Amino acid sequence: MSNTILVNGTIITMDAKQQVFKKGAIAFENEKITYVGEVPSDLSIYDEVVDVKGDYILPGLVNTHGHASMSLLRGYADDLPLQQWLEEKMWPIEATYTKDHAKWGTYLSIIEMLRTGTTTFVDMYDNMDEVAMAVDASGARARLCRGMIGFGSEELRQSKLEEASNFARNWNNQANGRITTMMSPHSPYTCTPQFIEQIVSKAVELNSPIHIHMSETRSEVELNVSEYGERPVKHLEKLGMFEQPTLVAHAVHLEEWELDILAKYDVKVSNNIISNLKLASGIAPVPAMLEKGITVSLGTDSSASNNNLDLFGELNQVALLYKGVHNDATLIPAEKALQMATIHGAEAIWLEDQVGSLEVGKEADLIVLNTKQAFYQPAHNPISHIVYSGSGRDVKDVFVQGKQVVKNGECLTVDEEKVIFEVNRLSEKF
Amino acid sequence: MSNTILVNGTIITMDAKQQVFKKGAIAFENEKITYVGEVPSDLSIYDEVVDVKGDYILPGLVNTHGHASMSLLRGYADDLPLQQWLEEKMWPIEATYTKDHAKWGTYLSIIEMLRTGTTTFVDMYDNMDEVAMAVDASGARARLCRGMIGFGSEELRQSKLEEASNFARNWNNQANGRITTMMSPHSPYTCTPQFIEQIVSKAVELNSPIHIHMSETRSEVELNVSEYGERPVKHLEKLGMFEQPTLVAHAVHLEEWELDILAKYDVKVSNNIISNLKLASGIAPVPAMLEKGITVSLGTDSSASNNNLDLFGELNQVALLYKGVHNDATLIPAEKALQMATIHGAEAIWLEDQVGSLEVGKEADLIVLNTKQAFYQPAHNPISHIVYSGSGRDVKDVFVQGKQVVKNGECLTVDEEKVIFEVNRLSEKF
């Protein structure tokens, strides 16, 4: 791979110093970033010099919760509450899913994410070999896990645990390191305490982090109390989960003492703000989490409940919603929202040494926004414009590990037309 | 102008029957729609036949509250509460505004609106001749008014009233009928009761509707009570405003009996959901308004408080927010949200006989969405996809009165590059 430099961009590093270079440059060689700063005087050492003419360059976004295969169900059932949506609509149709559905659904989601600037995503589902192969082929980066629902026979549970363990072992650090894995009990309400303990033990054995849905709806929390005598946070703490690195998705219905437990164990949170609104699950206490020092990242959840994977939506929503709900226009300013979509996303999945900011030595996962458009004018406040006026549709070029995967808005690694044909072929039968 | 038909589109009419033609066609001759339905067998009568190959065609969106000139202040001051933002940031800098600022700021806003599918917008500001000339030249449609802030001397107030009256008289039904006008006291907290009464009298004389900011913040409502002994709705009712057709912007802080007053007089509401969140003004009681039969439309407010004019943002937000806030996933379904952005928008500005739906005899204001993209797959639920997965960035072609103003995402009537240059030249001095 060549030694490339992008020049004359506004480089938004998202590093600890919050550096922004207004007439900046970023260089990378093979997978790694080799330079970030002002445009160097000597460009002759680079094989390729690209003038981005004022466009913004920022780290690829990190989407910390989703189910890529479910994109086949976009718009299949809207405007319903979560349990009804899940039990009457999603689960029956998901029961008919095959590897083919997983494959094409995942490709559709990957196209959507890459085109809108998400270079790293978390996925929890089944048929995960299909998902991993699609990640590998598309050039995206992902932290993947086989989500285990513990209903059914003991035999079925044990076969899922074995499948999940094999997946976590076999795919970790594959695809040139772009794929990492986790172990994933679906949720406290779909897995018995015994099953969760078995999964935690396996995660310890595999040295694998854990990913779980937690406290998404009020009724789920009440069910946990009535079944196990504890709210989900305390319940999972007692089961030893939080001694292993853990990423919880949703975390909507939490009392203050529960935030203290999450903070104590450095449990990471994936806030799924749009999915939580759409399914009427509620509004997570993000400002309180941030005050406690909890790492809060952003996730889309699936496009069956969102209904899209453009993380710019979450970025914008998290900067808007809490201001209105708490009557405080200073809550979650633009910079904090952008951190949640980038560096905090990387921290939430323990990849902050590799991605999430533009720094020398990190992997060259970066996106270029076409800002020669009305939405970005006047040009004086880039981070504000990205958060409050930008869209994933403005992403022009995307690089992962220094390899270009989107060029002028077109995905280079996946054939969008073919994928659209296949997903419509499959979904016609629903 | 030629006799044109667009064929093989998904035609989303937004008419009273909520008709959607999956393999449909729409024809227009001169300014008017002449056909909507299945693709006719005989296309030979049309001068121009355009195959849109499955793209969605819907009415141009209607943005019922904004201040186009203020786009120069996008990102100038974020994450501040409304009164501080207005008094310390906006008003001082707006005092330095010239006609040049109004002109280029308006062009920037018009580009942003046309490119994202808004064909009709409401504008309330000063230097309105500049705004009207930009509307005329750009081919957009607008209902315009000179907003009057009543501070200062009696002489100043009377000169504003004269300017506003002249504007309302001279520009009404200009630009081939695309410009209509209103009379506009800025708000109850910036205009004395006497001044408001004068404006209402003038509106009656001119047979002009009225547009006003109302009940945007809690403090403004409290101020009204302490100064005039009434909350704003009762105050304005007493001043006789609502006997004239009235469009109120914001309407955030309302008690139930105030909704009854608005319903009684058929007062129209422009809900500015994103601006209200961002400035922490609060969340308007939209579901309650809809239950009372009040016409609720969507407005962006200015890009200084939003910070963009892509009405797809409001469309999406209004379908999401109330579900989460009221724990009811059935509130404001996708269809209702899209009505608010189209036909209810037209009703809110008394143009429902001309625009807001695709029906024979109405003006040919329509937009084409490029749906050959991942965001719109699988292709089975167009309205859901528009509301929950779409973006104004997906708007490909825009027609107003049958004349194409955007083609393949490019504004044909305004030179975007020139406008970007001018707004940056002007804003550098801020």
CSV table of N, CA and C in Angstrom, one decimal, chain A residues 34-121:
chain,number,residue,atom,x,y,z
A,34,THR,N,0.7,8.3,9.9
A,34,THR,CA,2.1,8.7,10.1
A,34,THR,C,2.3,10.2,10.4
A,35,TYR,N,1.3,11.0,10.1
A,35,TYR,CA,1.4,12.4,10.3
A,35,TYR,C,0.0,13.0,10.4
A,36,VAL,N,-0.1,14.0,11.4
A,36,VAL,CA,-1.3,14.8,11.5
A,36,VAL,C,-0.9,16.2,11.9
A,37,GLY,N,-1.3,17.2,11.2
A,37,GLY,CA,-0.8,18.6,11.5
A,37,GLY,C,-1.1,19.6,10.4
A,38,GLU,N,-0.3,20.6,10.4
A,38,GLU,CA,-0.3,21.6,9.3
A,38,GLU,C,0.2,20.9,8.1
A,39,VAL,N,-0.1,21.5,6.9
A,39,VAL,CA,0.4,20.9,5.7
A,39,VAL,C,1.9,21.0,5.7
A,40,PRO,N,2.6,19.9,5.5
A,40,PRO,CA,4.1,20.0,5.6
A,40,PRO,C,4.6,20.7,4.3
A,41,SER,N,5.8,21.3,4.4
A,41,SER,CA,6.4,22.0,3.3
A,41,SER,C,6.9,21.0,2.2
A,42,ASP,N,7.4,19.9,2.7
A,42,ASP,CA,7.9,18.9,1.7
A,42,ASP,C,6.9,17.8,1.5
A,43,LEU,N,6.3,17.7,0.4
A,43,LEU,CA,5.3,16.7,0.1
A,43,LEU,C,5.9,15.6,-0.8
A,44,SER,N,7.2,15.8,-1.2
A,44,SER,CA,7.9,14.9,-2.1
A,44,SER,C,8.0,13.4,-1.6
A,45,ILE,N,8.0,13.3,-0.3
A,45,ILE,CA,8.2,12.0,0.3
A,45,ILE,C,6.9,11.1,0.2
A,46,TYR,N,5.8,11.7,-0.3
A,46,TYR,CA,4.6,10.9,-0.4
A,46,TYR,C,4.3,10.4,-1.8
A,47,ASP,N,3.9,9.2,-1.9
A,47,ASP,CA,3.6,8.6,-3.2
A,47,ASP,C,2.3,9.3,-3.8
A,48,GLU,N,1.4,9.6,-2.9
A,48,GLU,CA,0.1,10.1,-3.4
A,48,GLU,C,-0.3,11.3,-2.5
A,49,VAL,N,-0.5,12.4,-3.2
A,49,VAL,CA,-0.9,13.7,-2.5
A,49,VAL,C,-2.3,14.0,-3.0
A,50,VAL,N,-3.3,14.1,-2.1
A,50,VAL,CA,-4.7,14.4,-2.5
A,50,VAL,C,-5.1,15.7,-1.8
A,51,ASP,N,-5.5,16.6,-2.7
A,51,ASP,CA,-6.0,17.9,-2.2
A,51,ASP,C,-7.5,17.8,-1.9
A,52,VAL,N,-7.9,17.9,-0.6
A,52,VAL,CA,-9.3,17.8,-0.3
A,52,VAL,C,-10.0,19.1,-0.3
A,53,LYS,N,-9.3,20.2,-0.6
A,53,LYS,CA,-9.9,21.5,-0.8
A,53,LYS,C,-10.8,22.0,0.2
A,54,GLY,N,-10.4,21.9,1.5
A,54,GLY,CA,-11.2,22.4,2.5
A,54,GLY,C,-12.2,21.5,3.2
A,55,ASP,N,-12.4,20.3,2.6
A,55,ASP,CA,-13.3,19.3,3.2
A,55,ASP,C,-12.8,19.0,4.6
A,56,TYR,N,-13.8,18.5,5.4
A,56,TYR,CA,-13.4,18.1,6.8
A,56,TYR,C,-13.0,16.6,6.8
A,57,ILE,N,-11.9,16.4,7.6
A,57,ILE,CA,-11.5,15.0,7.8
A,57,ILE,C,-11.6,14.6,9.3
A,58,LEU,N,-12.2,13.6,9.6
A,58,LEU,CA,-12.4,13.2,11.0
A,58,LEU,C,-12.3,11.7,11.1
A,59,PRO,N,-12.2,11.2,12.4
A,59,PRO,CA,-12.0,9.8,12.6
A,59,PRO,C,-13.3,9.1,12.1
A,60,GLY,N,-13.2,7.9,11.6
A,60,GLY,CA,-14.4,7.1,11.3
A,60,GLY,C,-15.2,6.9,12.5
A,61,LEU,N,-16.6,7.0,12.4
A,61,LEU,CA,-17.4,6.9,13.5
A,61,LEU,C,-17.5,5.4,14.0
A,62,VAL,N,-17.9,5.3,15.3
A,62,VAL,CA,-18.0,4.0,15.9
A,62,VAL,C,-19.4,3.8,16.4
A,63,ASN,N,-20.1,2.7,15.9
A,63,ASN,CA,-21.5,2.4,16.2
A,63,ASN,C,-21.4,1.2,17.1
A,64,THR,N,-21.8,1.4,18.4
A,64,THR,CA,-21.5,0.4,19.4
A,64,THR,C,-22.6,-0.6,19.7
A,65,HIS,N,-23.7,-0.5,19.0
A,65,HIS,CA,-24.7,-1.6,19.1
A,65,HIS,C,-25.6,-1.7,17.9
A,66,GLY,N,-25.7,-2.9,17.4
A,66,GLY,CA,-26.6,-3.1,16.3
A,66,GLY,C,-26.8,-4.6,16.0
A,67,HIS,N,-27.6,-4.8,15.0
A,67,HIS,CA,-27.9,-6.2,14.5
A,67,HIS,C,-28.0,-6.1,13.0
A,68,ALA,N,-26.9,-6.2,12.3
A,68,ALA,CA,-26.9,-5.8,10.9
A,68,ALA,C,-27.8,-6.6,10.1
A,69,SER,N,-28.0,-7.9,10.4
A,69,SER,CA,-28.8,-8.8,9.6
A,69,SER,C,-30.3,-8.3,9.5
A,70,MET,N,-30.7,-7.6,10.6
A,70,MET,CA,-32.1,-7.2,10.7
A,70,MET,C,-32.5,-6.1,9.7
A,71,SER,N,-31.6,-5.6,8.9
A,71,SER,CA,-31.9,-4.5,8.0
A,71,SER,C,-33.0,-5.0,7.0
A,72,LEU,N,-33.1,-6.3,6.8
A,72,LEU,CA,-34.2,-6.8,5.9
A,72,LEU,C,-35.6,-6.4,6.5
A,73,LEU,N,-35.6,-6.1,7.8
A,73,LEU,CA,-36.9,-5.8,8.4
A,73,LEU,C,-37.2,-4.3,8.6
A,74,ARG,N,-36.4,-3.5,7.9
A,74,ARG,CA,-36.6,-2.0,8.0
A,74,ARG,C,-38.0,-1.7,7.5
A,75,GLY,N,-38.7,-1.0,8.3
A,75,GLY,CA,-40.1,-0.5,7.9
A,75,GLY,C,-41.1,-1.7,7.9
A,76,TYR,N,-40.7,-2.8,8.4
A,76,TYR,CA,-41.6,-4.0,8.4
A,76,TYR,C,-42.7,-3.8,9.5
A,77,ALA,N,-42.3,-3.2,10.6
A,77,ALA,CA,-43.3,-2.9,11.7
A,77,ALA,C,-42.9,-1.7,12.5
A,78,ASP,N,-43.6,-0.6,12.3
A,78,ASP,CA,-43.3,0.7,13.0
A,78,ASP,C,-44.4,1.0,14.0
A,79,ASP,N,-44.1,2.0,14.8
A,79,ASP,CA,-45.1,2.6,15.6
A,79,ASP,C,-45.8,1.6,16.6
A,80,LEU,N,-45.0,0.7,17.1
A,80,LEU,CA,-45.4,-0.3,18.1
A,80,LEU,C,-44.5,-0.3,19.3
A,81,PRO,N,-45.0,-0.6,20.5
A,81,PRO,CA,-44.1,-0.7,21.6
A,81,PRO,C,-43.2,-1.9,21.6
A,82,LEU,N,-42.0,-1.9,22.3
A,82,LEU,CA,-41.0,-2.8,22.1
A,82,LEU,C,-41.4,-4.3,22.3
A,83,GLN,N,-42.1,-4.6,23.4
A,83,GLN,CA,-42.4,-6.0,23.6
A,83,GLN,C,-43.3,-6.6,22.5
A,84,GLN,N,-44.3,-5.8,22.1
A,84,GLN,CA,-45.2,-6.2,21.1
A,84,GLN,C,-44.5,-6.3,19.7
A,85,TRP,N,-43.6,-5.3,19.5
A,85,TRP,CA,-42.8,-5.3,18.3
A,85,TRP,C,-41.9,-6.5,18.2
A,86,LEU,N,-41.3,-6.9,19.3
A,86,LEU,CA,-40.4,-8.0,19.4
A,86,LEU,C,-41.1,-9.3,19.3
A,87,GLU,N,-42.1,-9.5,20.2
A,87,GLU,CA,-42.8,-10.8,20.3
A,87,GLU,C,-43.7,-11.1,19.1
A,88,GLU,N,-44.4,-10.1,18.6
A,88,GLU,CA,-45.4,-10.4,17.6
A,88,GLU,C,-44.9,-10.2,16.2
A,89,LYS,N,-43.9,-9.3,16.1
A,89,LYS,CA,-43.4,-9.0,14.7
A,89,LYS,C,-42.0,-9.6,14.5
A,90,MET,N,-41.0,-9.2,15.3
A,90,MET,CA,-39.6,-9.5,15.0
A,90,MET,C,-39.3,-11.0,15.2
A,91,TRP,N,-39.6,-11.5,16.4
A,91,TRP,CA,-39.2,-12.9,16.6
A,91,TRP,C,-39.8,-13.9,15.7
A,92,PRO,N,-41.1,-13.8,15.4
A,92,PRO,CA,-41.7,-14.8,14.4
A,92,PRO,C,-41.0,-14.8,13.0
A,93,ILE,N,-40.7,-13.6,12.6
A,93,ILE,CA,-40.1,-13.5,11.3
A,93,ILE,C,-38.6,-13.9,11.3
A,94,GLU,N,-38.0,-13.5,12.4
A,94,GLU,CA,-36.5,-13.9,12.5
A,94,GLU,C,-36.4,-15.4,12.6
A,95,ALA,N,-37.4,-16.1,13.1
A,95,ALA,CA,-37.4,-17.5,13.1
A,95,ALA,C,-37.2,-18.2,11.8
A,96,THR,N,-37.6,-17.4,10.7
A,96,THR,CA,-37.5,-17.9,9.4
A,96,THR,C,-36.2,-17.5,8.7
A,97,TYR,N,-35.4,-16.8,9.4
A,97,TYR,CA,-34.1,-16.4,8.8
A,97,TYR,C,-33.1,-17.5,8.5
A,98,THR,N,-32.5,-17.4,7.4
A,98,THR,CA,-31.4,-18.4,7.0
A,98,THR,C,-30.1,-17.6,6.9
A,99,LYS,N,-29.0,-18.4,6.6
A,99,LYS,CA,-27.7,-17.7,6.4
A,99,LYS,C,-27.8,-16.7,5.3
A,100,ASP,N,-28.6,-17.0,4.3
A,100,ASP,CA,-28.8,-16.0,3.2
A,100,ASP,C,-29.3,-14.7,3.7
A,101,HIS,N,-30.3,-14.7,4.6
A,101,HIS,CA,-30.8,-13.5,5.1
A,101,HIS,C,-29.7,-12.7,5.9
A,102,ALA,N,-29.0,-13.5,6.7
A,102,ALA,CA,-27.9,-12.9,7.5
A,102,ALA,C,-26.9,-12.2,6.6
A,103,LYS,N,-26.5,-12.9,5.5
A,103,LYS,CA,-25.5,-12.4,4.6
A,103,LYS,C,-25.9,-11.1,3.9
A,104,TRP,N,-27.1,-11.1,3.3
A,104,TRP,CA,-27.5,-10.0,2.5
A,104,TRP,C,-27.9,-8.8,3.4
A,105,GLY,N,-28.6,-9.2,4.5
A,105,GLY,CA,-28.9,-8.1,5.5
A,105,GLY,C,-27.7,-7.4,6.0
A,106,THR,N,-26.7,-8.2,6.3
A,106,THR,CA,-25.4,-7.6,6.8
A,106,THR,C,-24.8,-6.7,5.7
A,107,TYR,N,-24.7,-7.2,4.5
A,107,TYR,CA,-24.1,-6.4,3.5
A,107,TYR,C,-24.9,-5.0,3.3
A,108,LEU,N,-26.2,-5.1,3.4
A,108,LEU,CA,-27.0,-3.9,3.3
A,108,LEU,C,-26.6,-2.9,4.4
A,109,SER,N,-26.5,-3.4,5.6
A,109,SER,CA,-26.2,-2.6,6.7
A,109,SER,C,-24.8,-2.0,6.6
A,110,ILE,N,-23.8,-2.8,6.1
A,110,ILE,CA,-22.5,-2.4,6.0
A,110,ILE,C,-22.4,-1.2,5.0
A,111,ILE,N,-23.1,-1.4,3.9
A,111,ILE,CA,-23.1,-0.3,2.9
A,111,ILE,C,-23.6,1.0,3.5
A,112,GLU,N,-24.7,0.8,4.2
A,112,GLU,CA,-25.3,2.0,4.9
A,112,GLU,C,-24.3,2.7,5.9
A,113,MET,N,-23.7,1.8,6.6
A,113,MET,CA,-22.7,2.4,7.6
A,113,MET,C,-21.5,3.0,7.0
A,114,LEU,N,-20.9,2.3,6.1
A,114,LEU,CA,-19.7,2.8,5.4
A,114,LEU,C,-20.0,4.1,4.7
A,115,ARG,N,-21.1,4.1,4.0
A,115,ARG,CA,-21.4,5.3,3.2
A,115,ARG,C,-21.7,6.5,4.1
A,116,THR,N,-22.1,6.3,5.3
A,116,THR,CA,-22.4,7.4,6.2
A,116,THR,C,-21.3,7.6,7.3
A,117,GLY,N,-20.1,7.0,7.0
A,117,GLY,CA,-19.0,7.3,7.8
A,117,GLY,C,-18.7,6.5,9.1
A,118,THR,N,-19.5,5.4,9.2
A,118,THR,CA,-19.2,4.5,10.3
A,118,THR,C,-18.2,3.5,9.8
A,119,THR,N,-17.0,3.4,10.4
A,119,THR,CA,-16.0,2.5,10.0
A,119,THR,C,-15.9,1.3,10.9
A,120,THR,N,-16.4,1.5,12.2
A,120,THR,CA,-16.3,0.4,13.1
A,120,THR,C,-17.7,0.2,13.7
A,121,PHE,N,-18.2,-1.1,13.8
A,121,PHE,CA,-19.5,-1.3,14.4
A,121,PHE,C,-19.5,-2.6,15.3
